């Protein structure tokens, strides 16, 4: 007897051996059959989906759950375009903090909306003795007031209170880490938002590190979230590479640096596991810190690397030798060169063709770099919604020649490179369907066409968020398609993305989300 049979639906299975089905049978959280194989079988529950379209649950291969959850509950200046309005929000948040000298966090900061960066002196006027930390929406910078600057070592660089990359990390390190209880609650909030958008599994893009980590015991917070029933979707954790430490392993192991006990990619279970080692090579385009091979349009700099190129390459090699899958953050083309050089050197020293190394973002990839991606078997984990929402700005700062290279689609696929969809939430909207629409249309919200030759088909875009996402996370045996034997993780949609006009894909309703064959609690998107 089946646990559940779902019927009267259009199942887009993403499995070429059985691409479309009308019935799907579930037993103990797994898909056991399709159509005639299950139609006549008894079931404890038969659910009529009333003609809905059903896809494998979307896989978001690059998210920041804890950051998303905290951001939802933090005072925000998003949408403000006047300095005085921003300062009013800061002062109100400061007023609510009763403890003298307490830290006050503000989110939603983006200098582009204001026309320039805020300054420490401006924050001083409204901080009333508190320590103000205003996070840039990209996660690659912050603005702080003088009370924070006074606590930093004298050699930490800043621009009138704006700190980028490693300097921002130094400011974050001044604060006490979040408790595991608070982290677990934040993770749960973000997870419910993901479910509302049809996401049933995701990869958390870097825990425990200086830039994006929240605690040196952050992995334990995810375990706590699961233990408390706050983790309703599957999560794979990337570990920040700055958690690696020198180890005295046996010389035949060839492992120079590792996590404690040699922990690496693959540890865990279906619900919570350790994924790739996250390595940062550059910054972000929003903060103008992504490392380019030529200057930004209208600016006199080309971004920055996180460290000396040799140091970054050594980290890549050491992670590879320690047996990790690597997820190398590289947004600019110069950073991609560093990443590809390091991966090539690592594979030369110890070939691991099955490693499935990934380049996260791959935001600006020159034509000559595509062949190197393909030769090394590296996946490109992109965030299409960056261009949907920020595309006008990104195209302008790249200029006419480079704009068509932004967050490619067709270029990767035509070279045989695995194209993986993701969001980088909360940097921007995490909804997969809106990202899929952009991958097909290549149009920003204003209607501006950005690299139209990089457009891909609806089927290819759906694959990026299902089949390719599963492959990138080593989940292809259990997720990514509606195939017998795989987990019954499903996204039930109000319409078929392949049959509506591409301009309507992003507005398709996610009617329900199933994890382990059970409908999850409906949460507002």
Short mmCIF file of C-alpha atoms in Angstrom, two decimals:
data_model
loop_
_atom_site.label_atom_id
_atom_site.label_comp_id
_atom_site.label_asym_id
_atom_site.label_seq_id
_atom_site.Cartn_x
_atom_site.Cartn_y
_atom_site.Cartn_z
CA UNK A 1 0.00 0.00 0.00
CA UNK A 2 1.18 3.50 -0.86
CA UNK A 3 1.46 6.19 1.76
CA UNK A 4 0.16 8.76 -0.72
CA UNK A 5 -0.82 8.90 -4.35
CA UNK A 6 -0.85 12.31 -6.01
CA UNK A 7 -3.14 12.41 -9.01
CA UNK A 8 -4.69 14.71 -11.61
CA UNK A 9 -1.53 16.75 -12.13
CA UNK A 10 1.07 17.40 -14.77
CA UNK A 11 4.31 16.09 -13.30
CA UNK A 12 7.35 17.54 -15.07
CA UNK A 13 9.78 14.94 -13.80
CA UNK A 14 13.06 16.32 -15.23
CA UNK A 15 13.82 12.66 -15.99
CA UNK A 16 14.32 12.06 -19.72
CA UNK A 17 13.22 8.42 -19.37
CA UNK A 18 9.74 9.50 -18.23
CA UNK A 19 9.48 13.27 -18.78
CA UNK A 20 5.77 13.81 -18.00
CA UNK A 21 3.43 11.90 -15.70
CA UNK A 22 -0.11 12.22 -14.33
CA UNK A 23 0.14 10.11 -11.13
CA UNK A 24 2.92 9.75 -8.56
CA UNK A 25 3.12 7.24 -5.73
CA UNK A 26 4.90 7.81 -2.41
CA UNK A 27 5.96 5.34 0.28
CA UNK A 28 7.92 6.39 3.37
CA UNK A 29 9.01 9.68 1.87
CA UNK A 30 10.25 8.21 -1.40
CA UNK A 31 8.81 8.14 -4.90
CA UNK A 32 7.96 4.52 -5.72
CA UNK A 33 6.42 4.87 -9.17
CA UNK A 34 4.65 6.93 -11.79
CA UNK A 35 1.45 6.57 -13.80
CA UNK A 36 0.35 2.95 -14.45
CA UNK A 37 2.87 1.61 -11.96
CA UNK A 38 0.92 3.21 -9.12
CA UNK A 39 -2.52 4.21 -10.44
CA UNK A 40 -4.21 0.98 -9.39
CA UNK A 41 -2.37 0.56 -6.08
CA UNK A 42 -4.22 1.19 -2.82
CA UNK A 43 -3.09 4.27 -0.91
CA UNK A 44 -3.72 5.57 2.58
CA UNK A 45 -4.30 8.99 1.05
CA UNK A 46 -5.15 10.07 -2.47
CA UNK A 47 -4.65 13.76 -3.17
CA UNK A 48 -6.28 15.34 -6.23
CA UNK A 49 -4.01 18.20 -7.32
CA UNK A 50 -6.73 19.59 -9.61
CA UNK A 51 -4.60 19.99 -12.71
CA UNK A 52 -1.59 21.63 -11.06
CA UNK A 53 1.92 21.39 -12.46
CA UNK A 54 4.42 19.57 -10.24
CA UNK A 55 8.22 19.81 -10.41
CA UNK A 56 10.98 18.37 -8.27
CA UNK A 57 11.47 20.64 -5.28
CA UNK A 58 13.78 23.49 -6.26
CA UNK A 59 17.35 23.31 -5.01
CA UNK A 60 18.96 26.63 -4.11
CA UNK A 61 22.66 25.85 -4.28
CA UNK A 62 23.87 29.06 -2.60
CA UNK A 63 22.02 30.74 0.27
CA UNK A 64 22.71 32.34 3.65
CA UNK A 65 19.95 31.11 5.94
CA UNK A 66 21.05 32.57 9.26
CA UNK A 67 21.79 35.95 7.68
CA UNK A 68 18.38 35.87 5.99
CA UNK A 69 16.62 35.07 9.23
CA UNK A 70 18.41 37.79 11.19
CA UNK A 71 17.82 40.33 8.44
CA UNK A 72 14.07 39.73 8.62
CA UNK A 73 14.09 40.86 12.28
CA UNK A 74 16.56 43.78 12.10
CA UNK A 75 15.78 47.49 11.55
CA UNK A 76 16.21 48.29 7.87
CA UNK A 77 16.86 51.38 5.80
CA UNK A 78 15.96 49.66 2.53
CA UNK A 79 14.21 52.00 0.12
CA UNK A 80 15.47 55.20 1.75
CA UNK A 81 17.14 57.57 -0.68
CA UNK A 82 17.82 60.55 1.61
CA UNK A 83 20.61 60.67 4.19
CA UNK A 84 18.35 62.36 6.76
CA UNK A 85 15.73 59.59 6.42
CA UNK A 86 18.41 56.94 6.95
CA UNK A 87 19.74 58.70 10.03
CA UNK A 88 16.21 58.94 11.43
CA UNK A 89 15.86 55.13 11.21
CA UNK A 90 19.23 54.71 12.92
CA UNK A 91 18.29 57.08 15.72
CA UNK A 92 15.00 55.31 16.30
CA UNK A 93 16.80 51.95 16.52
CA UNK A 94 19.35 53.44 18.93
CA UNK A 95 16.59 54.85 21.12
CA UNK A 96 15.05 51.39 21.49
CA UNK A 97 18.38 50.03 22.80
CA UNK A 98 18.33 50.73 26.50
CA UNK A 99 21.82 49.51 27.38
CA UNK A 100 24.43 52.29 27.21
CA UNK A 101 27.12 51.51 24.67
CA UNK A 102 25.20 48.55 23.18
CA UNK A 103 25.63 47.39 19.60
CA UNK A 104 22.91 48.49 17.18
CA UNK A 105 22.56 46.60 13.90
CA UNK A 106 20.99 48.10 10.79
CA UNK A 107 20.41 46.33 7.46
CA UNK A 108 19.32 47.40 3.98
CA UNK A 109 22.33 49.64 3.34
CA UNK A 110 23.26 50.28 -0.29
CA UNK A 111 25.24 53.37 -1.19
CA UNK A 112 23.83 53.34 -4.72
CA UNK A 113 20.42 54.40 -3.42
CA UNK A 114 21.97 57.35 -1.57
CA UNK A 115 24.44 58.41 -4.24
CA UNK A 116 27.39 58.02 -1.87
CA UNK A 117 28.49 56.23 1.27
CA UNK A 118 27.39 57.34 4.70
CA UNK A 119 30.16 58.47 7.02
CA UNK A 120 31.07 57.65 10.60
CA UNK A 121 30.61 61.33 11.49
CA UNK A 122 27.01 61.25 10.24
CA UNK A 123 26.27 58.14 12.29
CA UNK A 124 27.91 59.74 15.33
CA UNK A 125 25.23 62.45 15.33
CA UNK A 126 22.48 59.90 16.01
CA UNK A 127 24.25 57.06 17.84
CA UNK A 128 24.20 58.56 21.36
CA UNK A 129 27.13 56.54 22.62
CA UNK A 130 26.06 53.24 21.05
CA UNK A 131 28.11 51.18 18.61
CA UNK A 132 26.41 51.25 15.21
CA UNK A 133 27.04 48.54 12.62
CA UNK A 134 25.26 49.01 9.29
CA UNK A 135 25.62 46.00 6.99
CA UNK A 136 25.91 46.50 3.24
CA UNK A 137 23.27 44.51 1.35
CA UNK A 138 26.00 42.67 -0.55
CA UNK A 139 27.57 41.39 2.66
CA UNK A 140 30.92 42.70 1.49
CA UNK A 141 31.08 45.91 3.50
CA UNK A 142 29.64 47.90 6.36
CA UNK A 143 29.46 51.43 7.72
CA UNK A 144 30.24 51.97 11.40
CA UNK A 145 30.42 54.95 13.70
CA UNK A 146 33.42 56.27 15.61
CA UNK A 147 32.60 54.18 18.67
CA UNK A 148 33.36 51.11 16.56
CA UNK A 149 36.35 52.60 14.73
CA UNK A 150 37.94 53.41 18.09
CA UNK A 151 37.96 49.70 18.94
CA UNK A 152 39.68 48.61 15.73
CA UNK A 153 43.44 48.28 15.33
CA UNK A 154 45.03 51.33 13.74
CA UNK A 155 46.06 49.41 10.62
CA UNK A 156 42.49 48.46 9.63
CA UNK A 157 41.69 50.54 6.51
CA UNK A 158 38.40 52.39 6.16
CA UNK A 159 36.91 55.22 4.14
CA UNK A 160 35.25 57.61 6.60
CA UNK A 161 33.66 54.67 8.38
CA UNK A 162 33.05 52.37 5.40
CA UNK A 163 34.90 49.07 5.80
CA UNK A 164 35.16 46.53 2.99
CA UNK A 165 35.90 42.81 2.96
CA UNK A 166 38.57 41.88 5.53
CA UNK A 167 38.23 45.21 7.30
CA UNK A 168 34.52 44.53 7.71
CA UNK A 169 35.44 41.13 9.14
CA UNK A 170 37.60 42.84 11.75
CA UNK A 171 34.62 44.95 12.83
CA UNK A 172 32.35 41.91 13.00
CA UNK A 173 34.92 40.13 15.15
CA UNK A 174 34.51 42.79 17.85
CA UNK A 175 31.03 41.54 18.64
CA UNK A 176 30.04 38.57 20.73
CA UNK A 177 28.91 35.65 18.54
CA UNK A 178 25.22 34.89 18.24
CA UNK A 179 23.91 32.18 20.53
CA UNK A 180 22.96 28.83 19.04
CA UNK A 181 19.37 29.41 20.18
CA UNK A 182 19.15 32.73 18.31
CA UNK A 183 20.82 31.20 15.27
CA UNK A 184 18.42 28.26 15.23
CA UNK A 185 15.42 30.60 15.32
CA UNK A 186 16.85 32.70 12.48
CA UNK A 187 17.57 29.59 10.40
CA UNK A 188 14.00 28.42 10.92
CA UNK A 189 12.53 31.74 9.78
CA UNK A 190 14.58 31.69 6.58
CA UNK A 191 13.78 28.04 5.91
CA UNK A 192 10.05 28.74 5.99
CA UNK A 193 10.52 31.52 3.43
CA UNK A 194 12.38 29.08 1.17
CA UNK A 195 9.57 26.53 1.42
CA UNK A 196 7.00 29.13 0.41
CA UNK A 197 8.92 29.56 -2.85
CA UNK A 198 9.11 25.85 -3.63
CA UNK A 199 12.66 25.33 -2.36
CA UNK A 200 13.05 21.98 -0.61
CA UNK A 201 16.85 21.82 -0.29
CA UNK A 202 19.65 24.36 -0.19
CA UNK A 203 23.36 24.83 0.36
CA UNK A 204 24.30 27.27 3.11
CA UNK A 205 27.21 29.22 1.63
CA UNK A 206 29.76 29.50 4.40
CA UNK A 207 29.48 28.91 8.15
CA UNK A 208 31.92 29.79 10.89
CA UNK A 209 34.07 32.20 8.89
CA UNK A 210 35.16 35.80 9.37
CA UNK A 211 33.11 37.32 6.55
CA UNK A 212 29.73 35.59 6.74
CA UNK A 213 29.89 33.34 9.80
CA UNK A 214 27.90 34.04 12.96
CA UNK A 215 29.59 31.81 15.53
CA UNK A 216 32.62 29.52 15.83
CA UNK A 217 30.13 26.78 16.74
CA UNK A 218 27.69 27.57 13.94
CA UNK A 219 27.32 23.98 12.74
CA UNK A 220 25.87 23.15 16.15
CA UNK A 221 23.18 25.77 15.61
CA UNK A 222 21.95 23.89 12.54
CA UNK A 223 21.90 20.67 14.54
CA UNK A 224 19.90 22.47 17.22
CA UNK A 225 17.47 23.80 14.60
CA UNK A 226 16.91 20.25 13.36
CA UNK A 227 16.53 18.87 16.89
CA UNK A 228 13.92 21.53 17.69
CA UNK A 229 11.93 20.91 14.51
CA UNK A 230 12.93 24.27 13.02
CA UNK A 231 14.63 22.84 9.93
CA UNK A 232 11.81 21.85 7.55
CA UNK A 233 14.01 21.53 4.45
CA UNK A 234 17.29 19.84 3.62
CA UNK A 235 20.46 21.83 4.19
CA UNK A 236 24.01 21.24 3.10
CA UNK A 237 26.59 23.35 4.93
CA UNK A 238 29.61 24.92 3.26
CA UNK A 239 32.41 25.54 5.74
CA UNK A 240 34.49 28.71 5.43
CA UNK A 241 38.08 27.95 4.50
CA UNK A 242 39.46 30.16 7.26
CA UNK A 243 38.37 27.41 9.68
CA UNK A 244 41.11 25.13 8.28
CA UNK A 245 44.08 24.58 10.59
CA UNK A 246 47.50 22.95 10.03
CA UNK A 247 47.41 19.26 10.91
CA UNK A 248 50.11 16.68 11.49
CA UNK A 249 48.45 13.94 9.47
CA UNK A 250 50.34 10.93 8.16
CA UNK A 251 52.68 11.94 5.38
CA UNK A 252 51.01 9.57 2.90
CA UNK A 253 47.69 11.38 3.42
CA UNK A 254 49.16 14.57 1.97
CA UNK A 255 46.79 16.76 3.99
CA UNK A 256 48.44 20.03 5.11
CA UNK A 257 45.35 21.73 6.57
CA UNK A 258 41.97 20.43 7.71
CA UNK A 259 39.06 20.85 10.08
CA UNK A 260 39.17 19.03 13.40
CA UNK A 261 39.00 15.24 13.08
CA UNK A 262 39.47 15.54 9.31
CA UNK A 263 35.81 16.47 8.73
CA UNK A 264 35.10 17.11 5.06
CA UNK A 265 32.49 17.06 2.29
CA UNK A 266 29.94 14.28 2.62
CA UNK A 267 29.49 13.96 6.37
CA UNK A 268 25.87 13.95 7.53
CA UNK A 269 22.52 12.60 6.40
CA UNK A 270 19.57 13.42 4.14
CA UNK A 271 18.55 16.41 6.27
CA UNK A 272 21.79 18.03 7.34
CA UNK A 273 25.21 17.43 5.86
CA UNK A 274 28.60 19.00 5.28
CA UNK A 275 29.14 20.16 1.73
CA UNK A 276 31.85 22.16 0.06
CA UNK A 277 34.70 24.20 1.53
CA UNK A 278 33.94 27.87 0.84
CA UNK A 279 36.90 29.95 -0.34
CA UNK A 280 36.59 33.70 -0.97
CA UNK A 281 38.80 35.24 -3.65
CA UNK A 282 37.16 38.67 -4.14
CA UNK A 283 34.26 40.89 -3.08
CA UNK A 284 31.00 41.90 -4.76
CA UNK A 285 29.78 44.10 -7.58
CA UNK A 286 27.29 46.02 -5.43
CA UNK A 287 30.12 47.18 -3.18
CA UNK A 288 32.47 47.60 -6.18
CA UNK A 289 34.93 45.13 -4.66
CA UNK A 290 34.61 42.27 -7.18
CA UNK A 291 38.09 41.85 -8.70
CA UNK A 292 38.12 42.70 -12.40
CA UNK A 293 40.92 42.57 -14.96
CA UNK A 294 40.15 46.18 -15.89
CA UNK A 295 38.65 49.14 -13.97
CA UNK A 296 34.95 49.62 -13.37
CA UNK A 297 33.37 52.06 -15.79
CA UNK A 298 33.71 55.57 -14.36
CA UNK A 299 35.91 54.47 -11.45
CA UNK A 300 39.67 54.42 -11.04
CA UNK A 301 39.94 50.93 -9.55
CA UNK A 302 39.22 47.33 -10.47
CA UNK A 303 38.03 45.92 -7.15
CA UNK A 304 40.12 43.81 -4.82
CA UNK A 305 41.18 40.30 -3.99
CA UNK A 306 40.66 38.93 -0.50
CA UNK A 307 44.36 38.09 -0.18
CA UNK A 308 47.58 37.70 -2.11
CA UNK A 309 46.98 35.49 -5.18
CA UNK A 310 49.49 32.89 -3.98
CA UNK A 311 47.83 32.68 -0.58
CA UNK A 312 44.45 32.14 -2.24
CA UNK A 313 45.89 29.50 -4.55
CA UNK A 314 47.52 27.70 -1.61
CA UNK A 315 44.18 27.57 0.20
CA UNK A 316 42.52 26.09 -2.88
CA UNK A 317 45.25 23.47 -3.20
CA UNK A 318 45.19 22.59 0.51
CA UNK A 319 41.41 22.19 0.49
CA UNK A 320 41.59 19.94 -2.55
CA UNK A 321 44.34 17.82 -0.99
CA UNK A 322 42.26 17.45 2.18
CA UNK A 323 39.48 15.84 0.14
CA UNK A 324 37.00 18.69 0.02
CA UNK A 325 34.71 19.70 -2.75
CA UNK A 326 35.59 23.37 -3.23
CA UNK A 327 33.13 26.24 -3.67
CA UNK A 328 35.30 29.16 -4.73
CA UNK A 329 33.66 32.58 -4.52
CA UNK A 330 34.79 34.45 -7.64
CA UNK A 331 32.62 37.24 -9.03
CA UNK A 332 35.01 39.28 -11.17
CA UNK A 333 36.99 37.88 -14.09
CA UNK A 334 40.32 38.51 -12.36
CA UNK A 335 39.09 36.52 -9.37
CA UNK A 336 37.95 33.76 -11.73
CA UNK A 337 41.49 33.61 -13.14
CA UNK A 338 42.83 33.13 -9.61
CA UNK A 339 40.25 30.42 -8.91
CA UNK A 340 40.90 28.56 -12.15
CA UNK A 341 44.67 28.77 -11.68
CA UNK A 342 44.37 27.31 -8.19
CA UNK A 343 42.01 24.53 -9.23
CA UNK A 344 44.22 23.62 -12.17
CA UNK A 345 47.28 23.43 -9.92
CA UNK A 346 45.38 21.35 -7.36
CA UNK A 347 44.20 18.83 -9.95
CA UNK A 348 47.71 18.59 -11.36
CA UNK A 349 49.15 17.72 -7.94
CA UNK A 350 46.46 15.17 -7.07
CA UNK A 351 43.90 14.45 -9.80
CA UNK A 352 40.35 14.18 -8.42
CA UNK A 353 38.08 14.33 -11.47
CA UNK A 354 35.07 13.39 -9.30
CA UNK A 355 35.52 16.38 -6.95
CA UNK A 356 32.86 18.56 -8.64
CA UNK A 357 34.51 21.80 -7.67
CA UNK A 358 32.31 24.86 -8.09
CA UNK A 359 32.83 28.53 -8.79
CA UNK A 360 30.25 30.52 -6.86
CA UNK A 361 28.74 33.51 -8.70
CA UNK A 362 30.95 33.49 -11.82
CA UNK A 363 29.58 36.99 -12.28
CA UNK A 364 31.85 38.24 -15.06
CA UNK A 365 33.41 35.50 -17.16
CA UNK A 366 35.40 36.39 -20.28
CA UNK A 367 34.97 34.27 -23.43
CA UNK A 368 38.49 32.85 -23.05
CA UNK A 369 37.70 31.55 -19.56
CA UNK A 370 34.83 29.31 -20.63
CA UNK A 371 37.08 26.61 -22.07
CA UNK A 372 39.03 26.49 -18.81
CA UNK A 373 35.83 25.93 -16.81
CA UNK A 374 34.95 23.05 -19.13
CA UNK A 375 38.41 21.49 -19.09
CA UNK A 376 38.50 21.48 -15.29
CA UNK A 377 34.94 20.16 -14.94
CA UNK A 378 33.98 23.14 -12.77
CA UNK A 379 30.31 24.01 -12.23
CA UNK A 380 29.13 27.62 -12.46
CA UNK A 381 26.77 28.47 -9.58
CA UNK A 382 25.07 31.68 -10.70
CA UNK A 383 22.44 34.05 -9.26
CA UNK A 384 20.18 35.19 -12.11
CA UNK A 385 18.13 37.47 -9.87
CA UNK A 386 21.18 39.70 -9.43
CA UNK A 387 20.65 40.87 -13.00
CA UNK A 388 16.87 40.88 -12.75
CA UNK A 389 17.10 43.44 -9.91
CA UNK A 390 20.54 45.05 -10.29
CA UNK A 391 21.19 44.45 -13.97
CA UNK A 392 20.92 48.08 -15.08
CA UNK A 393 23.60 49.07 -12.58
CA UNK A 394 25.85 46.08 -13.26
CA UNK A 395 25.69 46.59 -17.03
CA UNK A 396 26.58 50.27 -16.62
CA UNK A 397 29.62 49.64 -14.41
CA UNK A 398 30.87 46.91 -16.74
CA UNK A 399 30.48 48.89 -19.95
CA UNK A 400 29.33 47.84 -23.40
CA UNK A 401 32.03 45.23 -24.05
CA UNK A 402 31.80 43.38 -20.74
CA UNK A 403 28.07 43.59 -19.96
CA UNK A 404 27.20 40.57 -22.18
CA UNK A 405 29.54 38.42 -20.05
CA UNK A 406 27.54 38.96 -16.85
CA UNK A 407 26.07 35.87 -15.18
CA UNK A 408 26.14 33.83 -18.34
CA UNK A 409 23.74 31.08 -19.31
CA UNK A 410 24.12 29.96 -22.91
CA UNK A 411 27.89 30.39 -22.87
CA UNK A 412 28.26 27.92 -20.03
CA UNK A 413 25.88 25.34 -21.47
CA UNK A 414 27.36 25.49 -24.96
CA UNK A 415 30.77 24.66 -23.47
CA UNK A 416 29.38 21.69 -21.55
CA UNK A 417 29.66 23.46 -18.18
CA UNK A 418 27.12 22.55 -15.51
CA UNK A 419 24.97 25.65 -14.96
CA UNK A 420 23.54 25.76 -11.44
CA UNK A 421 20.85 28.18 -10.28
CA UNK A 422 20.91 29.83 -6.87
CA UNK A 423 19.90 33.02 -5.07
CA UNK A 424 22.54 34.17 -2.54
CA UNK A 425 19.57 35.20 -0.42
CA UNK A 426 19.22 37.61 1.36
CA UNK A 427 21.37 39.69 -1.01
CA UNK A 428 18.39 39.68 -3.35
CA UNK A 429 15.08 37.94 -4.02
CA UNK A 430 15.40 34.18 -3.58
CA UNK A 431 12.40 33.04 -5.64
CA UNK A 432 13.54 30.42 -8.19
CA UNK A 433 10.67 31.10 -10.61
CA UNK A 434 11.63 34.76 -10.94
CA UNK A 435 15.24 33.75 -11.54
CA UNK A 436 14.15 31.20 -14.14
CA UNK A 437 12.21 33.94 -15.94
CA UNK A 438 15.36 36.06 -16.13
CA UNK A 439 17.45 33.16 -17.43
CA UNK A 440 15.05 32.85 -20.35
CA UNK A 441 14.33 36.53 -21.03
CA UNK A 442 17.63 38.15 -19.91
CA UNK A 443 15.68 41.31 -19.05
CA UNK A 444 16.00 43.43 -15.91
CA UNK A 445 12.95 44.82 -14.13
CA UNK A 446 13.26 48.00 -16.19
CA UNK A 447 13.07 45.93 -19.38
CA UNK A 448 16.74 46.41 -20.24
CA UNK A 449 18.15 43.48 -22.19
CA UNK A 450 21.44 42.23 -20.70
CA UNK A 451 23.44 39.77 -22.75
CA UNK A 452 20.45 38.49 -24.75
CA UNK A 453 22.65 35.88 -26.45
CA UNK A 454 23.07 34.26 -23.03
CA UNK A 455 19.36 33.40 -22.82
CA UNK A 456 18.47 29.72 -22.38
CA UNK A 457 15.31 27.64 -22.74
CA UNK A 458 12.74 27.16 -20.00
CA UNK A 459 13.70 23.48 -19.71
CA UNK A 460 17.37 24.41 -19.32
CA UNK A 461 16.53 26.97 -16.66
CA UNK A 462 14.36 24.50 -14.75
CA UNK A 463 17.19 22.00 -14.91
CA UNK A 464 19.56 24.54 -13.34
CA UNK A 465 17.33 24.62 -10.24
CA UNK A 466 16.68 20.88 -10.07
CA UNK A 467 18.96 18.40 -11.84
CA UNK A 468 22.05 20.63 -11.86
CA UNK A 469 21.52 21.76 -8.27
CA UNK A 470 21.39 18.13 -7.17
CA UNK A 471 24.56 17.36 -9.10
CA UNK A 472 26.44 20.31 -7.60
CA UNK A 473 25.54 19.11 -4.09
CA UNK A 474 26.22 15.40 -4.78
CA UNK A 475 22.49 14.70 -4.38
CA UNK A 476 21.77 13.31 -7.85
CA UNK A 477 20.89 9.84 -6.48
CA UNK A 478 18.20 11.23 -4.20
CA UNK A 479 16.97 14.57 -5.58
CA UNK A 480 16.63 16.75 -8.67
CA UNK A 481 14.08 14.68 -10.58
CA UNK A 482 10.80 12.84 -9.92
CA UNK A 483 12.30 9.41 -10.39
CA UNK A 484 11.33 6.26 -8.49
CA UNK A 485 13.68 5.78 -5.55
CA UNK A 486 14.31 9.48 -5.03
CA UNK A 487 12.96 11.62 -2.21
CA UNK A 488 9.40 12.85 -2.59
CA UNK A 489 10.33 16.54 -2.47
CA UNK A 490 7.98 18.47 -4.76
CA UNK A 491 6.97 21.97 -5.79
CA UNK A 492 3.29 22.24 -6.81
CA UNK A 493 2.72 25.17 -9.15
CA UNK A 494 -0.41 26.95 -10.32
CA UNK A 495 0.73 26.87 -13.95
CA UNK A 496 3.26 25.23 -16.24
CA UNK A 497 6.41 27.34 -16.76
CA UNK A 498 6.87 25.72 -20.16
CA UNK A 499 3.41 26.72 -21.39
CA UNK A 500 3.01 30.31 -20.20
CA UNK A 501 4.60 33.34 -21.79
CA UNK A 502 8.13 33.73 -20.34
CA UNK A 503 7.16 37.13 -18.92
CA UNK A 504 4.67 35.34 -16.62
CA UNK A 505 6.95 32.63 -15.21
CA UNK A 506 7.99 34.66 -12.18
CA UNK A 507 4.37 35.24 -11.19
CA UNK A 508 3.33 31.58 -11.14
CA UNK A 509 1.95 30.68 -7.71
CA UNK A 510 3.66 28.04 -5.62
CA UNK A 511 0.51 26.27 -4.46
CA UNK A 512 2.21 23.79 -2.13
CA UNK A 513 5.61 22.36 -1.24
CA UNK A 514 6.15 18.72 -0.26
CA UNK A 515 9.16 17.42 1.65
CA UNK A 516 9.47 13.70 2.30
CA UNK A 517 6.07 13.23 0.69
CA UNK A 518 4.29 15.52 3.16
CA UNK A 519 2.88 18.94 2.43
CA UNK A 520 4.69 21.56 4.46
CA UNK A 521 3.03 24.32 6.40
CA UNK A 522 2.12 27.17 4.10
CA UNK A 523 4.10 30.32 4.84
CA UNK A 524 3.69 33.74 3.27
CA UNK A 525 6.43 34.37 0.66
#
